[in-house]
Amino acid sequence: MRRPDGFDSTPGDDAERTLDAPAPRSWRRRADVDEHAEASNAEHAEPELDPDGEPLGAAEPPRRRWALSAYEGLDDEAPAPAVEVDVEPERGSHAQRVDREWRAAQKHQRADERERAREAKRAAAQARRARIRSERAEVRRFTAGRRKQLRTGLLAIGGLVLALALLVGLVWSPLMAVRDVRVEGADRLDPAAVQAALGGHVGEPIATVTEEGVAAQLQAIPQIESFRLEVVPPSTMIVRIVERRPVAIIPADGGERVIDAAGVVLGGVDATTGSLPRLVGVEPGSPEFEAVATVLVSVPTEVLSTTQSIEAPTPSDIRLTLASGQSVQWGGAEDSRLKADVVAALIATQDPSVARVLDVRAPEHPVVRGS
């Protein structure tokens, strides 16, 4: 390989060259470097002193050197133009310059590190804020249905509470108090008597009216067997009663009394109950009365209205005396419904003057006798 031009010359040849004559580019570069090194060494070397103690060459102007304005290829034959530049002398020793450059590099590095740390911190904060926003958006998205259900439930509960408050206010207000008492189902009873017995409920809040309270007030009327209460807002109370059915007349202190099948005394005898059969020798509450009561509730009204008296020496020997003068051998209380039908058929078909005794103790085989 051929060496570039200028490397074959000797140091003596370099010394003979001047700046006025252009030299090869490689030589000029090397010369500039050497000249710069010599100037730096001369600047930092110990200055020589004259006999008066003044440094020699202190008034010399700064040295100048020639340098290429641009680097071109080493093999170019045409010399490159050179420009004259001023070179400021550098202060301090080489070690001091290196130390200054090292410290400046460290300072610049630390500044770069601080800037990168700030940028990383800002990026982390931005990422954290973005993550928090994303998590909140996801939470809102996943809990939207639950929040809607919660709002709906709260609204429903609030509506119920408001409705309950309004209802309580209306219940206890004078607008919802009992002002009208109606009695239905009274036949032998006077409705006014029942209304008078229920007068204590007038003015009472309609929501507080109960069947127990009505029953306590109707106990004073024995003719009522049962009742049914109906409350019609805002101020009406309807009482539907079921009257006891009078079935017989029993002797009592002070006169005869009408009783029902349960033995409850319903009052005195009047025009509507005077045709009821009279019990002879039968005391309410006795076994004989229990058997007779079964017969009384089984006999049709048309047969019961033609019966004058009922005797029962024993529970299995019940005897009826009819208004036509006929007598009925009833027997015990068993098969009372069938025996009642047979007696009704015999009364309708038999002549009272001939058939004086109707024996239905065996209702499938009744017997009719003349005496």
Short mmCIF file of C-alpha atoms in Angstrom, two decimals:
data_model
loop_
_atom_site.label_atom_id
_atom_site.label_comp_id
_atom_site.label_asym_id
_atom_site.label_seq_id
_atom_site.Cartn_x
_atom_site.Cartn_y
_atom_site.Cartn_z
CA MET A 1 0.00 0.00 0.00
CA ARG A 2 1.33 3.42 -0.91
CA ARG A 3 1.67 5.93 1.87
CA PRO A 4 -0.06 9.29 1.41
CA ASP A 5 1.92 12.12 0.10
CA GLY A 6 3.92 13.99 2.64
CA PHE A 7 4.74 11.07 4.92
CA ASP A 8 7.99 10.40 3.01
CA SER A 9 9.45 13.74 3.90
CA THR A 10 11.91 14.27 6.72
CA PRO A 11 11.72 16.67 9.62
CA GLY A 12 14.34 18.84 7.97
CA ASP A 13 12.15 19.24 4.97
CA ASP A 14 9.27 20.30 7.18
CA ALA A 15 11.41 22.95 8.74
CA GLU A 16 12.24 24.44 5.34
CA ARG A 17 8.61 24.85 4.37
CA THR A 18 6.92 28.19 4.97
CA LEU A 19 3.33 29.20 5.30
CA ASP A 20 3.57 31.16 2.11
CA ALA A 21 4.06 28.07 -0.02
CA PRO A 22 1.11 25.69 0.01
CA ALA A 23 1.98 22.20 1.12
CA PRO A 24 0.10 18.99 0.76
CA ARG A 25 -2.94 18.76 2.89
CA SER A 26 -1.66 15.98 5.04
CA TRP A 27 1.41 18.02 5.89
CA ARG A 28 -0.59 21.07 6.70
CA ARG A 29 -2.75 19.15 9.11
CA ARG A 30 0.21 17.65 10.89
CA ALA A 31 1.90 21.05 10.99
CA ASP A 32 -1.18 22.67 12.48
CA VAL A 33 -1.38 20.07 15.19
CA ASP A 34 2.29 20.42 16.04
CA GLU A 35 2.08 24.16 16.03
CA HIS A 36 -0.96 24.10 18.31
CA ALA A 37 0.80 21.78 20.74
CA GLU A 38 3.95 23.97 20.75
CA ALA A 39 1.84 27.08 21.37
CA SER A 40 -0.01 25.43 24.23
CA ASN A 41 3.23 24.26 25.83
CA ALA A 42 4.82 27.63 25.41
CA GLU A 43 1.83 29.34 26.96
CA HIS A 44 1.82 27.19 30.08
CA ALA A 45 5.59 26.98 30.46
CA GLU A 46 7.47 29.10 32.98
CA PRO A 47 8.00 32.52 31.39
CA GLU A 48 11.58 33.71 30.89
CA LEU A 49 12.56 36.91 32.71
CA ASP A 50 14.81 39.76 31.51
CA PRO A 51 17.52 41.34 33.74
CA ASP A 52 14.89 43.75 35.11
CA GLY A 53 12.60 40.90 36.13
CA GLU A 54 10.01 41.40 33.40
CA PRO A 55 8.79 38.41 31.41
CA LEU A 56 10.17 38.20 27.92
CA GLY A 57 7.75 38.36 25.00
CA ALA A 58 4.85 39.66 27.09
CA ALA A 59 3.90 42.20 24.50
CA GLU A 60 3.85 39.78 21.61
CA PRO A 61 0.46 39.51 19.88
CA PRO A 62 -1.36 36.25 19.87
CA ARG A 63 0.00 33.81 17.39
CA ARG A 64 -1.86 32.99 14.26
CA ARG A 65 -2.03 29.80 12.39
CA TRP A 66 -3.36 28.66 9.11
CA ALA A 67 -6.04 26.02 8.96
CA LEU A 68 -8.12 24.45 6.26
CA SER A 69 -11.67 25.76 5.96
CA ALA A 70 -12.86 22.27 5.05
CA TYR A 71 -11.41 18.82 4.90
CA GLU A 72 -11.27 17.23 1.53
CA GLY A 73 -9.96 13.94 0.27
CA LEU A 74 -6.32 13.14 0.89
CA ASP A 75 -5.71 12.28 -2.72
CA ASP A 76 -6.86 15.65 -4.09
CA GLU A 77 -4.13 17.21 -6.21
CA ALA A 78 -5.50 20.75 -5.95
CA PRO A 79 -4.48 22.44 -2.74
CA ALA A 80 -7.34 23.48 -0.49
CA PRO A 81 -7.61 27.19 0.41
CA ALA A 82 -6.51 28.08 3.92
CA VAL A 83 -7.96 30.74 6.19
CA GLU A 84 -6.30 32.67 8.98
CA VAL A 85 -7.94 32.26 12.45
CA ASP A 86 -7.08 33.64 15.86
CA VAL A 87 -6.32 31.05 18.51
CA GLU A 88 -7.06 32.09 22.09
CA PRO A 89 -4.53 30.65 24.46
CA GLU A 90 -5.92 28.13 26.88
CA ARG A 91 -5.23 28.70 30.58
CA GLY A 92 -4.05 26.14 33.10
CA SER A 93 -2.21 22.91 32.72
CA HIS A 94 -3.42 19.99 30.70
CA ALA A 95 -4.56 18.19 33.85
CA GLN A 96 -6.54 21.21 34.93
CA ARG A 97 -8.21 21.43 31.54
CA VAL A 98 -9.07 17.75 31.65
CA ASP A 99 -10.46 18.16 35.17
CA ARG A 100 -12.58 21.13 34.09
CA GLU A 101 -13.90 19.25 31.07
CA TRP A 102 -14.62 16.19 33.29
CA ARG A 103 -16.50 18.30 35.83
CA ALA A 104 -18.46 20.03 33.05
CA ALA A 105 -19.31 16.63 31.57
CA GLN A 106 -20.46 15.39 34.99
CA LYS A 107 -22.58 18.48 35.51
CA HIS A 108 -24.15 18.09 32.08
CA GLN A 109 -24.75 14.38 32.79
CA ARG A 110 -26.39 15.14 36.14
CA ALA A 111 -28.60 17.76 34.48
CA ASP A 112 -29.58 15.21 31.83
CA GLU A 113 -30.28 12.62 34.53
CA ARG A 114 -32.44 15.08 36.49
CA GLU A 115 -34.35 16.00 33.33
CA ARG A 116 -34.89 12.33 32.48
CA ALA A 117 -36.02 11.68 36.08
CA ARG A 118 -38.50 14.56 35.88
CA GLU A 119 -39.76 13.28 32.54
CA ALA A 120 -40.09 9.75 33.96
CA LYS A 121 -41.92 11.11 37.00
CA ARG A 122 -44.31 13.09 34.80
CA ALA A 123 -44.88 10.06 32.59
CA ALA A 124 -45.56 7.88 35.69
CA ALA A 125 -48.00 10.46 37.07
CA GLN A 126 -49.78 10.66 33.73
CA ALA A 127 -49.95 6.86 33.53
CA ARG A 128 -51.25 6.67 37.11
CA ARG A 129 -53.95 9.26 36.39
CA ALA A 130 -54.91 7.45 33.20
CA ARG A 131 -55.08 4.14 35.10
CA ILE A 132 -57.24 5.69 37.84
CA ARG A 133 -59.58 7.21 35.25
CA SER A 134 -59.81 3.87 33.45
CA GLU A 135 -60.52 2.00 36.70
CA ARG A 136 -63.18 4.49 37.71
CA ALA A 137 -64.79 4.24 34.29
CA GLU A 138 -64.81 0.44 34.57
CA VAL A 139 -66.26 0.61 38.07
CA ARG A 140 -68.98 2.99 36.91
CA ARG A 141 -69.72 0.76 33.94
CA PHE A 142 -69.96 -2.42 35.99
CA THR A 143 -71.91 -0.81 38.85
CA ALA A 144 -74.34 1.17 36.69
CA GLY A 145 -77.00 -1.58 36.88
CA ARG A 146 -76.52 -1.99 40.62
CA ARG A 147 -76.83 1.76 41.16
CA LYS A 148 -79.98 1.78 39.04
CA GLN A 149 -81.46 -1.05 41.11
CA LEU A 150 -80.49 0.76 44.30
CA ARG A 151 -82.15 3.96 43.12
CA THR A 152 -85.27 2.05 42.11
CA GLY A 153 -85.37 0.28 45.48
CA LEU A 154 -84.90 3.53 47.39
CA LEU A 155 -87.63 5.20 45.37
CA ALA A 156 -89.96 2.25 45.99
CA ILE A 157 -89.22 2.27 49.71
CA GLY A 158 -89.73 6.00 49.84
CA GLY A 159 -93.05 5.66 48.02
CA LEU A 160 -94.20 2.94 50.40
CA VAL A 161 -93.20 4.98 53.43
CA LEU A 162 -95.02 8.01 52.07
CA ALA A 163 -98.11 5.95 51.26
CA LEU A 164 -98.03 4.38 54.73
CA ALA A 165 -97.73 7.79 56.33
CA LEU A 166 -100.67 9.07 54.31
CA LEU A 167 -102.70 5.98 55.18
CA VAL A 168 -101.96 6.33 58.87
CA GLY A 169 -102.88 9.97 58.71
CA LEU A 170 -106.16 9.17 56.97
CA VAL A 171 -106.96 6.30 59.35
CA TRP A 172 -106.64 8.45 62.41
CA SER A 173 -108.25 11.49 60.89
CA PRO A 174 -111.92 12.38 61.57
CA LEU A 175 -112.66 11.79 57.89
CA MET A 176 -112.18 8.01 58.42
CA ALA A 177 -114.29 7.68 61.58
CA VAL A 178 -117.49 5.58 61.85
CA ARG A 179 -120.60 7.71 61.31
CA ASP A 180 -123.10 5.20 59.87
CA VAL A 181 -124.03 1.76 61.34
CA ARG A 182 -126.14 -0.53 59.17
CA VAL A 183 -127.84 -3.76 60.33
CA GLU A 184 -128.87 -6.44 57.82
CA GLY A 185 -130.56 -9.85 58.30
CA ALA A 186 -132.85 -8.83 61.19
CA ASP A 187 -136.20 -10.61 60.93
CA ARG A 188 -137.69 -10.92 64.40
CA LEU A 189 -135.26 -8.44 65.89
CA ASP A 190 -135.63 -4.66 65.70
CA PRO A 191 -132.65 -3.20 63.73
CA ALA A 192 -132.79 -0.12 65.91
CA ALA A 193 -132.00 -2.25 68.96
CA VAL A 194 -128.92 -3.64 67.23
CA GLN A 195 -127.80 -0.15 66.14
CA ALA A 196 -128.22 1.07 69.70
CA ALA A 197 -126.05 -1.80 70.95
CA LEU A 198 -123.34 -0.82 68.42
CA GLY A 199 -123.51 2.88 69.20
CA GLY A 200 -120.16 2.78 70.98
CA HIS A 201 -118.36 2.46 67.64
CA VAL A 202 -119.68 5.76 66.33
CA GLY A 203 -116.74 8.18 66.08
CA GLU A 204 -114.14 5.42 66.28
CA PRO A 205 -111.49 5.26 63.52
CA ILE A 206 -112.80 2.84 60.95
CA ALA A 207 -109.51 0.92 60.78
CA THR A 208 -109.73 0.01 64.47
CA VAL A 209 -113.18 -1.59 64.28
CA THR A 210 -112.82 -5.36 64.88
CA GLU A 211 -115.14 -8.33 65.06
CA GLU A 212 -114.12 -8.96 68.67
CA GLY A 213 -115.32 -5.52 69.65
CA VAL A 214 -118.62 -5.94 67.80
CA ALA A 215 -119.17 -9.39 69.35
CA ALA A 216 -118.65 -7.97 72.84
CA GLN A 217 -121.39 -5.42 72.22
CA LEU A 218 -123.81 -7.92 70.61
CA GLN A 219 -123.64 -10.36 73.52
CA ALA A 220 -126.48 -8.44 75.14
CA ILE A 221 -128.82 -9.60 72.34
CA PRO A 222 -129.35 -13.40 72.72
CA GLN A 223 -131.46 -13.63 69.57
CA ILE A 224 -128.31 -13.18 67.44
CA GLU A 225 -126.61 -16.50 66.68
CA SER A 226 -123.75 -15.11 64.53
CA PHE A 227 -122.81 -12.04 62.57
CA ARG A 228 -120.45 -10.84 59.85
CA LEU A 229 -118.76 -7.44 59.89
CA GLU A 230 -118.02 -5.35 56.82
CA VAL A 231 -116.30 -1.97 56.89
CA VAL A 232 -116.91 0.37 53.97
CA PRO A 233 -114.62 3.43 53.88
CA PRO A 234 -114.73 6.15 54.66
CA SER A 235 -117.31 5.98 57.48
CA THR A 236 -119.76 3.05 57.13
CA MET A 237 -119.96 -0.12 59.22
CA ILE A 238 -122.26 -2.94 58.05
CA VAL A 239 -123.27 -5.80 60.43
CA ARG A 240 -125.02 -8.81 58.86
CA ILE A 241 -126.65 -10.92 61.60
CA VAL A 242 -128.04 -14.46 61.71
CA GLU A 243 -130.91 -14.81 64.19
CA ARG A 244 -131.43 -17.84 66.34
CA ARG A 245 -134.33 -20.05 65.31
CA PRO A 246 -136.91 -20.63 68.06
CA VAL A 247 -137.93 -24.30 68.16
CA ALA A 248 -139.80 -24.90 71.43
CA ILE A 249 -141.46 -23.40 74.47
CA ILE A 250 -140.46 -24.34 77.98
CA PRO A 251 -142.09 -23.44 81.29
CA ALA A 252 -140.14 -20.96 83.42
CA ASP A 253 -140.59 -18.68 86.40
CA GLY A 254 -142.82 -15.82 85.40
CA GLY A 255 -144.25 -17.55 82.38
CA GLU A 256 -143.24 -19.54 79.36
CA ARG A 257 -140.05 -18.88 77.42
CA VAL A 258 -138.98 -19.57 73.84
CA ILE A 259 -135.72 -21.44 73.28
CA ASP A 260 -133.68 -22.50 70.27
CA ALA A 261 -132.11 -25.91 69.61
CA ALA A 262 -129.11 -24.98 71.78
CA GLY A 263 -131.36 -24.24 74.76
CA VAL A 264 -130.76 -20.47 74.64
CA VAL A 265 -133.72 -18.54 75.97
CA LEU A 266 -134.82 -16.06 73.29
CA GLY A 267 -137.52 -14.31 75.21
CA GLY A 268 -141.20 -14.56 75.94
CA VAL A 269 -143.92 -16.10 73.84
CA ASP A 270 -145.57 -13.80 71.31
CA ALA A 271 -147.84 -14.15 68.31
CA THR A 272 -145.02 -15.42 66.12
CA THR A 273 -143.91 -18.17 68.54
CA GLY A 274 -147.21 -19.23 70.18
CA SER A 275 -147.65 -22.24 67.85
CA LEU A 276 -144.28 -23.84 68.77
CA PRO A 277 -144.37 -27.25 70.54
CA ARG A 278 -144.02 -27.29 74.29
CA LEU A 279 -141.52 -29.48 76.06
CA VAL A 280 -143.06 -31.65 78.81
CA GLY A 281 -140.70 -32.98 81.44
CA VAL A 282 -137.58 -32.09 79.43
CA GLU A 283 -135.03 -29.81 81.05
CA PRO A 284 -132.54 -27.88 78.89
CA GLY A 285 -129.03 -29.33 79.24
CA SER A 286 -130.16 -32.89 80.02
CA PRO A 287 -129.49 -35.91 77.75
CA GLU A 288 -133.20 -36.05 76.93
CA PHE A 289 -133.02 -32.41 75.77
CA GLU A 290 -130.02 -33.17 73.52
CA ALA A 291 -132.01 -35.94 71.78
CA VAL A 292 -135.12 -33.74 71.50
CA ALA A 293 -133.01 -30.87 70.07
CA THR A 294 -131.79 -33.17 67.29
CA VAL A 295 -135.42 -33.96 66.43
CA LEU A 296 -136.43 -30.28 66.53
CA VAL A 297 -133.79 -29.20 64.01
CA SER A 298 -134.65 -32.13 61.69
CA VAL A 299 -138.43 -31.78 61.59
CA PRO A 300 -139.74 -29.56 58.75
CA THR A 301 -141.46 -26.32 59.69
CA GLU A 302 -144.90 -27.51 58.56
CA VAL A 303 -144.61 -30.59 60.81
CA LEU A 304 -143.22 -28.60 63.70
CA SER A 305 -146.05 -26.06 63.49
CA THR A 306 -148.65 -28.86 63.91
CA THR A 307 -146.91 -30.36 66.96
CA GLN A 308 -148.43 -29.44 70.32
CA SER A 309 -146.02 -31.10 72.76
CA ILE A 310 -142.94 -33.29 72.96
CA GLU A 311 -142.18 -35.80 75.70
CA ALA A 312 -138.99 -37.77 76.27
CA PRO A 313 -138.99 -40.11 79.29
CA THR A 314 -135.63 -41.41 77.98
CA PRO A 315 -133.34 -40.29 75.15
CA SER A 316 -134.47 -43.31 73.11
CA ASP A 317 -138.22 -42.79 73.68
CA ILE A 318 -139.33 -39.52 72.16
CA ARG A 319 -143.05 -38.95 71.64
CA LEU A 320 -144.81 -36.17 69.71
CA THR A 321 -148.42 -35.09 70.12
CA LEU A 322 -149.92 -33.41 67.04
CA ALA A 323 -152.67 -30.78 66.97
CA SER A 324 -154.94 -33.29 65.14
CA GLY A 325 -154.89 -35.57 68.16
CA GLN A 326 -152.48 -38.07 66.60
CA SER A 327 -149.37 -39.25 68.41
CA VAL A 328 -146.02 -40.11 66.87
CA GLN A 329 -143.76 -42.81 68.28
CA TRP A 330 -140.40 -41.34 67.30
CA GLY A 331 -137.96 -43.49 69.20
CA GLY A 332 -134.35 -42.30 69.46
CA ALA A 333 -132.64 -39.35 67.74
CA GLU A 334 -131.03 -41.51 65.08
CA ASP A 335 -132.32 -41.23 61.49
CA SER A 336 -134.24 -38.10 62.50
CA ARG A 337 -134.18 -36.65 58.96
CA LEU A 338 -135.70 -39.82 57.43
CA LYS A 339 -138.25 -40.13 60.25
CA ALA A 340 -139.30 -36.49 59.70
CA ASP A 341 -139.95 -37.15 55.99
CA VAL A 342 -141.97 -40.30 56.79
CA VAL A 343 -144.08 -38.42 59.39
CA ALA A 344 -144.78 -35.63 56.90
CA ALA A 345 -145.92 -38.19 54.31
CA LEU A 346 -148.16 -40.02 56.79
CA ILE A 347 -149.81 -36.78 57.96
CA ALA A 348 -150.60 -35.90 54.38
CA THR A 349 -152.08 -39.33 53.50
CA GLN A 350 -153.67 -40.72 56.69
CA ASP A 351 -157.01 -39.77 58.16
CA PRO A 352 -156.54 -38.42 61.67
CA SER A 353 -159.74 -40.03 62.86
CA VAL A 354 -158.53 -43.49 61.76
CA ALA A 355 -154.72 -43.32 62.04
CA ARG A 356 -154.30 -42.29 65.60
CA VAL A 357 -150.75 -43.60 66.19
CA LEU A 358 -147.90 -43.14 63.73
CA ASP A 359 -145.01 -45.40 64.62
CA VAL A 360 -141.77 -44.39 62.79
CA ARG A 361 -139.24 -45.98 65.14
CA ALA A 362 -138.32 -48.12 62.12
CA PRO A 363 -138.67 -45.50 59.36
CA GLU A 364 -138.20 -48.05 56.52
CA HIS A 365 -141.32 -49.93 57.88
CA PRO A 366 -143.68 -47.40 59.49
CA VAL A 367 -146.75 -48.65 61.34
CA VAL A 368 -150.14 -46.90 61.54
CA ARG A 369 -152.58 -47.92 64.30
CA GLY A 370 -156.08 -46.78 65.15
CA SER A 371 -155.49 -46.30 68.85
#
